């Protein structure tokens, strides 16, 4: 006869671990629930349930007593502050020429990207980009004006670097024309 080993059933270990995890989850859930709802009531006990919370006592506010006016004195007039303008400077839409700024100029993956913001609201028009170096025009391109909420922008210029006959510091000159007004926006970029 061979000795047979008795096979032990280990299912009880599995159920013991599951029961312990459930007990821990219930305990943590109760603590969170109790702390959450205990903070909301006015019982004077803090979330931990240990120390009473002292509520500050409110002092009554004393109102100043108005002095009676003498019959020969005029009542004081309240001073009204002068009206402040909503913004500094004039309305850019009323200006005689168009203004703006180059918001981005840089080379990305072999393409010179130029972005510009125009200070005025324009319903249409053209932007003419001229890239210059040492007073000579290297490249010229035209784009449409796009209207935004309160300002405008040029459609955007994406110029392959291979089309520019120069490198180093390049001057950016953008002539904006719309509705009988014009203006020049300038900047620089290194290629």
XYZ file of C-alpha atoms in Angstrom:
191
model
C 0.000 0.000 0.000
C 1.174 3.367 -0.875
C 0.722 6.192 1.477
C -1.774 8.628 0.223
C -1.429 12.212 1.161
C -4.538 13.901 2.160
C -5.278 16.870 -0.074
C -6.135 19.940 1.963
C -8.828 22.237 0.824
C -7.529 25.822 0.643
C -10.803 27.460 -0.226
C -11.211 28.710 3.308
C -8.094 30.884 2.881
C -9.620 32.503 -0.195
C -12.895 33.251 1.624
C -11.033 34.570 4.652
C -9.104 37.073 2.454
C -12.305 38.150 0.666
C -14.087 38.628 4.012
C -11.187 40.721 5.358
C -11.186 42.938 2.248
C -14.941 43.466 2.478
C -14.622 44.391 6.173
C -11.887 46.934 5.402
C -13.931 48.435 2.542
C -17.010 48.767 4.741
C -14.955 50.405 7.509
C -13.357 52.914 5.138
C -16.719 53.658 3.504
C -18.334 54.306 6.886
C -15.520 56.659 7.956
C -15.795 58.637 4.707
C -19.596 58.788 4.877
C -19.591 59.739 8.562
C -16.939 62.432 8.058
C -18.734 63.887 5.066
C -22.134 64.206 6.727
C -20.813 65.193 10.112
C -19.035 68.252 8.609
C -22.352 69.512 7.267
C -24.425 69.612 10.453
C -24.333 72.314 13.101
C -23.952 70.052 16.135
C -20.760 71.829 17.213
C -18.618 68.711 16.838
C -15.836 68.488 14.251
C -15.447 65.693 11.688
C -13.391 63.523 14.026
C -16.065 63.705 16.697
C -13.596 64.576 19.425
C -13.426 68.333 20.008
C -16.319 70.725 20.110
C -16.072 73.521 17.628
C -16.356 76.963 19.161
C -18.496 79.297 17.163
C -17.482 82.938 17.228
C -19.896 85.216 18.970
C -21.106 88.106 16.927
C -20.950 91.566 18.421
C -23.778 93.879 17.534
C -22.779 96.520 15.042
C -23.153 100.016 16.370
C -24.503 102.458 13.851
C -23.073 105.968 13.986
C -25.540 108.548 15.133
C -26.163 111.273 12.585
C -25.673 114.719 14.005
C -28.655 116.923 13.468
C -28.069 119.662 10.954
C -28.180 123.249 12.008
C -30.796 125.278 10.185
C -28.253 127.658 8.643
C -25.994 124.889 7.219
C -26.463 123.405 3.782
C -26.609 119.586 3.547
C -23.379 117.985 2.375
C -23.439 116.906 -1.250
C -22.101 113.480 -1.997
C -19.094 113.590 -4.253
C -19.410 111.505 -7.378
C -16.136 110.172 -8.744
C -15.324 111.157 -12.314
C -16.259 108.593 -14.926
C -13.350 106.357 -15.815
C -12.790 105.294 -19.422
C -13.341 101.635 -20.169
C -9.824 101.303 -21.596
C -6.759 103.441 -22.060
C -6.190 105.059 -25.425
C -8.559 105.725 -28.264
C -10.760 103.378 -30.217
C -8.458 101.540 -32.648
C -11.314 101.196 -35.157
C -11.483 105.000 -35.421
C -7.758 105.332 -36.251
C -6.824 106.617 -39.703
C -4.267 103.853 -40.338
C -4.240 100.138 -39.622
C -1.970 98.772 -36.890
C -1.029 95.370 -35.554
C 1.759 93.069 -34.456
C 3.532 89.947 -35.703
C 2.448 87.367 -33.130
C 4.606 84.485 -34.415
C 7.462 84.146 -36.866
C 9.532 80.969 -36.923
C 10.718 78.022 -38.973
C 9.019 74.693 -38.383
C 9.909 71.621 -40.488
C 11.467 73.735 -43.235
C 8.535 76.161 -43.448
C 8.644 79.800 -42.289
C 5.368 80.479 -40.497
C 4.303 84.112 -39.999
C 1.165 85.026 -38.011
C -0.117 88.559 -37.439
C -2.871 90.209 -35.411
C -4.494 93.410 -36.673
C -5.761 95.789 -33.974
C -8.862 96.861 -35.922
C -11.949 94.911 -36.899
C -11.907 94.558 -40.695
C -14.620 92.922 -42.782
C -12.223 92.097 -45.614
C -9.043 93.170 -47.303
C -5.550 91.982 -48.184
C -2.269 91.387 -46.402
C 0.887 91.556 -48.521
C 3.931 89.887 -46.945
C 7.372 90.994 -48.093
C 10.482 89.279 -46.711
C 13.495 91.586 -46.914
C 17.221 91.419 -46.268
C 19.632 94.356 -46.633
C 16.892 96.466 -48.274
C 16.201 93.905 -51.032
C 12.919 91.989 -51.328
C 13.500 88.224 -51.109
C 9.918 86.942 -51.271
C 6.397 88.354 -51.661
C 2.989 86.761 -50.977
C -0.603 87.968 -50.538
C -3.237 86.630 -48.112
C -6.801 87.566 -47.181
C -7.838 89.447 -44.028
C -9.947 87.332 -41.671
C -12.304 89.056 -39.225
C -12.371 87.924 -35.599
C -14.635 89.017 -32.738
C -13.066 92.444 -32.092
C -9.889 92.383 -34.177
C -8.692 90.831 -37.420
C -5.829 88.703 -38.653
C -4.137 87.772 -41.880
C -4.951 84.325 -43.203
C -1.417 83.200 -42.282
C 1.749 82.815 -44.270
C 3.537 79.452 -44.675
C 6.615 79.978 -46.834
C 8.935 77.053 -47.670
C 12.456 78.107 -46.679
C 13.740 76.945 -50.092
C 11.757 79.768 -51.766
C 13.569 82.427 -49.737
C 16.842 83.533 -51.334
C 18.616 84.375 -48.105
C 19.341 83.314 -44.564
C 20.190 84.901 -41.219
C 18.136 87.861 -40.024
C 15.167 88.455 -42.344
C 12.873 91.495 -42.086
C 9.120 90.942 -42.181
C 6.943 93.676 -43.688
C 3.196 93.209 -44.015
C 1.109 95.828 -45.815
C -2.542 95.619 -44.710
C -5.249 97.229 -46.886
C -8.963 97.306 -46.141
C -11.828 99.748 -46.672
C -9.667 102.620 -47.907
C -7.282 102.331 -44.939
C -3.808 100.834 -44.914
C -0.975 100.182 -42.519
C 2.375 98.416 -42.231
C 3.207 95.781 -39.636
C 6.890 94.901 -39.249
C 8.947 92.231 -37.509
C 12.067 90.056 -37.826
C 12.946 86.387 -37.934
C 16.178 84.371 -38.065
C 16.364 81.641 -40.672
